[in-house]
Each structure stands twice: as structure tokens, then as C-alpha cells.
Amino acid sequence: MLKKNNIYTLLVAFLCIISTRVYAQNVTVDASIDSIQRFIGEQARIKLEVSCDASRSIHLPQFVDTLVAGVEIIDIVKADTQYLNNRERMMVTQEYIVTSFDSASYYIPPFEVMVDGQIHHSQSLALMVYPMPLDEDNPESIFPPKDIMQLPLAWVD
């Protein structure tokens, strides 16, 4: 049988673990991608969602033109803020529209979001970019680049 001191020690340790877990759930950062498989040049939407208490200050990651090497950002949609539970919590959603012009498997590291000076991470993502399939049975369906078109010269010009 356990001694009384051991029971109290286990109870205090258990309560500390539970309180840490509850605190960690106050801020959630989630990243998702609409489809992990794309052809070269097709666009993908990456959604970053941050949920926390409405009184907190959120700083989303800032990107210029590339997310990672080989994955270009086409557009960053303006962040959308929704208030929940009588304005006690808020959810900020940021979308990134990306593309790639090289067939490869890309690892997108976790997004870093700063909430009240503390960094929180999302999960990492993957993006598979495939080359366009070619119809080898009909090679005449593939055309070479067109020449520069010469316009006729008119006296009016």
C-alpha cells in the first residue's frame, strides 16, 4: 500500500500536469493545405488559423515572395478575425496562395506565430509537385513556341 506522502506527491504532480495542459490549450495554431499534390504551376491554398483569448496580441509570420526554396507566394489574403464565445476568444485566419515551377517534394516547416511575446508553432506541411503528363501516343499535340508575329505596316501608323 502506498504511503500517505507518496499519494500527496502523486496528486500534486498530476494536478501540475493537468494545469500545464489546460494552459497550453489556450492558444492553438493550425496549418492546413487544400491539396498536397499539385502539377507544376498550379496554385495551392495554405490556411493558418490561430485561436486564443481575445485580449491577447497576435503576430503572424511575415513572408515576402517565397515560403521555402522552390515554393513561391502568389498572394497573401488579408487576415480574417472572428470573435467567439461573446468576444472572449478570437480566431485569426491567414491564407497564403502558393505555387511551384519545379517538380519536387517540398517540406514546409511549422509556422511560427507570436502570441503575447511567446512563440507557438503549427504542424509542418508537405507539398508534392508533379510534372505535367505528356501524351506520348500523340506527339503532334505538343507544339513548339510560336515565333514573334510580324504585323503589317500601314501608312496610318
Short mmCIF file of C-alpha atoms in Angstrom, two decimals:
data_model
loop_
_atom_site.label_atom_id
_atom_site.label_comp_id
_atom_site.label_asym_id
_atom_site.label_seq_id
_atom_site.Cartn_x
_atom_site.Cartn_y
_atom_site.Cartn_z
CA MET A 1 0.00 0.00 0.00
CA LEU A 2 1.22 3.50 -0.83
CA LYS A 3 2.22 5.79 1.97
CA LYS A 4 0.28 8.97 2.56
CA ASN A 5 3.19 11.20 1.45
CA ASN A 6 3.54 9.31 -1.83
CA ILE A 7 -0.18 9.76 -2.55
CA TYR A 8 0.06 13.51 -1.94
CA THR A 9 3.16 13.73 -4.13
CA LEU A 10 1.42 11.88 -6.98
CA LEU A 11 -1.68 14.05 -6.61
CA VAL A 12 0.32 17.29 -6.75
CA ALA A 13 2.30 16.05 -9.78
CA PHE A 14 -0.93 15.05 -11.53
CA LEU A 15 -2.51 18.45 -10.88
CA CYS A 16 0.61 20.22 -12.21
CA ILE A 17 0.46 18.18 -15.41
CA ILE A 18 -3.24 18.91 -15.88
CA SER A 19 -2.82 22.66 -15.25
CA THR A 20 0.05 22.82 -17.79
CA ARG A 21 -2.08 21.00 -20.34
CA VAL A 22 -5.05 23.36 -19.82
CA TYR A 23 -2.79 26.41 -20.20
CA ALA A 24 -1.32 25.02 -23.42
CA GLN A 25 -4.81 24.70 -24.88
CA ASN A 26 -5.47 28.44 -24.57
CA VAL A 27 -3.56 29.05 -27.82
CA THR A 28 -3.96 26.76 -30.81
CA VAL A 29 -2.11 27.19 -34.10
CA ASP A 30 -3.23 25.05 -37.03
CA ALA A 31 -1.91 24.97 -40.60
CA SER A 32 -3.56 23.12 -43.47
CA ILE A 33 -3.20 22.87 -47.23
CA ASP A 34 -6.09 22.30 -49.62
CA SER A 35 -4.26 19.55 -51.54
CA ILE A 36 -0.77 18.20 -51.04
CA GLN A 37 -0.48 17.08 -54.69
CA ARG A 38 -0.26 19.62 -57.50
CA PHE A 39 1.04 19.85 -61.04
CA ILE A 40 3.75 22.36 -61.93
CA GLY A 41 2.30 25.89 -61.93
CA GLU A 42 -0.96 25.00 -60.18
CA GLN A 43 -1.91 27.03 -57.14
CA ALA A 44 -2.39 25.70 -53.61
CA ARG A 45 -4.00 27.43 -50.64
CA ILE A 46 -2.32 27.20 -47.26
CA LYS A 47 -4.52 28.23 -44.34
CA LEU A 48 -3.06 29.30 -40.98
CA GLU A 49 -5.56 29.50 -38.09
CA VAL A 50 -4.73 30.90 -34.65
CA SER A 51 -7.23 30.66 -31.81
CA CYS A 52 -6.68 32.34 -28.43
CA ASP A 53 -8.22 34.66 -25.85
CA ALA A 54 -9.46 37.90 -27.39
CA SER A 55 -7.30 40.01 -25.06
CA ARG A 56 -4.06 38.62 -26.48
CA SER A 57 -1.85 40.17 -29.15
CA ILE A 58 -1.12 38.01 -32.22
CA HIS A 59 1.77 38.48 -34.68
CA LEU A 60 1.55 36.28 -37.77
CA PRO A 61 4.65 35.25 -39.74
CA GLN A 62 5.73 37.67 -42.46
CA PHE A 63 6.82 36.32 -45.87
CA VAL A 64 7.95 38.30 -48.88
CA ASP A 65 7.93 36.17 -52.01
CA THR A 66 8.81 32.58 -51.09
CA LEU A 67 7.56 30.26 -48.39
CA VAL A 68 10.51 27.88 -48.74
CA ALA A 69 13.03 27.47 -51.56
CA GLY A 70 11.03 26.41 -54.63
CA VAL A 71 7.58 27.39 -53.30
CA GLU A 72 6.61 30.89 -54.38
CA ILE A 73 3.92 33.00 -52.75
CA ILE A 74 1.49 34.40 -55.30
CA ASP A 75 -0.81 36.21 -52.89
CA ILE A 76 -1.32 36.70 -49.17
CA VAL A 77 -5.00 37.10 -48.40
CA LYS A 78 -5.84 39.71 -45.76
CA ALA A 79 -6.14 38.14 -42.30
CA ASP A 80 -9.70 37.49 -41.11
CA THR A 81 -10.58 37.79 -37.41
CA GLN A 82 -13.65 36.11 -35.92
CA TYR A 83 -14.75 36.60 -32.33
CA LEU A 84 -16.23 33.64 -30.48
CA ASN A 85 -17.95 32.99 -27.11
CA ASN A 86 -19.30 36.52 -26.59
CA ARG A 87 -16.00 38.05 -27.77
CA GLU A 88 -13.98 36.14 -25.16
CA ARG A 89 -11.97 34.23 -27.79
CA MET A 90 -10.85 35.07 -31.28
CA MET A 91 -9.76 33.09 -34.30
CA VAL A 92 -7.46 34.73 -36.85
CA THR A 93 -7.24 33.08 -40.27
CA GLN A 94 -4.50 33.89 -42.79
CA GLU A 95 -4.36 32.31 -46.27
CA TYR A 96 -1.31 32.04 -48.50
CA ILE A 97 -1.71 31.19 -52.18
CA VAL A 98 1.44 29.41 -53.37
CA THR A 99 2.77 27.68 -56.47
CA SER A 100 5.89 25.90 -57.65
CA PHE A 101 7.52 25.62 -61.05
CA ASP A 102 9.78 22.68 -60.23
CA SER A 103 8.63 19.12 -59.68
CA ALA A 104 9.74 18.01 -56.23
CA SER A 105 8.57 17.12 -52.76
CA TYR A 106 8.62 20.20 -50.52
CA TYR A 107 8.73 20.25 -46.74
CA ILE A 108 7.04 23.32 -45.31
CA PRO A 109 8.30 23.82 -41.74
CA PRO A 110 5.93 24.76 -38.92
CA PHE A 111 4.68 28.33 -38.95
CA GLU A 112 5.83 30.45 -36.00
CA VAL A 113 3.12 32.65 -34.50
CA MET A 114 3.89 35.02 -31.65
CA VAL A 115 1.10 35.45 -29.08
CA ASP A 116 1.87 37.93 -26.28
CA GLY A 117 5.60 37.55 -26.88
CA GLN A 118 5.52 33.75 -26.72
CA ILE A 119 6.18 31.68 -29.86
CA HIS A 120 3.72 28.95 -30.83
CA HIS A 121 4.19 26.52 -33.74
CA SER A 122 1.80 24.87 -36.15
CA GLN A 123 2.36 21.45 -37.60
CA SER A 124 4.59 21.07 -40.66
CA LEU A 125 3.12 20.54 -44.12
CA ALA A 126 4.15 18.74 -47.30
CA LEU A 127 3.61 19.71 -50.93
CA MET A 128 4.19 17.30 -53.80
CA VAL A 129 4.61 18.97 -57.21
CA TYR A 130 4.40 16.69 -60.25
CA PRO A 131 5.40 17.39 -63.86
CA MET A 132 2.63 17.69 -66.43
CA PRO A 133 1.81 14.31 -68.00
CA LEU A 134 2.66 14.06 -71.70
CA ASP A 135 0.62 12.19 -74.28
CA GLU A 136 3.35 10.09 -75.91
CA ASP A 137 0.85 8.46 -78.31
CA ASN A 138 0.07 11.84 -79.93
CA PRO A 139 3.35 13.78 -80.20
CA GLU A 140 1.75 16.21 -82.67
CA SER A 141 -0.36 17.58 -79.80
CA ILE A 142 2.77 19.22 -78.38
CA PHE A 143 3.59 22.43 -80.23
CA PRO A 144 6.87 24.36 -80.16
CA PRO A 145 6.89 28.01 -79.08
CA LYS A 146 5.44 30.37 -81.65
CA ASP A 147 7.59 32.92 -83.48
CA ILE A 148 7.18 36.65 -83.00
CA MET A 149 4.26 37.80 -85.08
CA GLN A 150 5.05 40.47 -87.70
CA LEU A 151 2.26 42.99 -88.11
CA PRO A 152 1.77 44.71 -91.47
CA LEU A 153 2.95 48.31 -91.62
CA ALA A 154 0.21 50.77 -92.55
CA TRP A 155 0.62 54.40 -93.65
CA VAL A 156 -1.69 55.47 -90.83
CA ASP A 157 0.97 54.39 -88.28
#
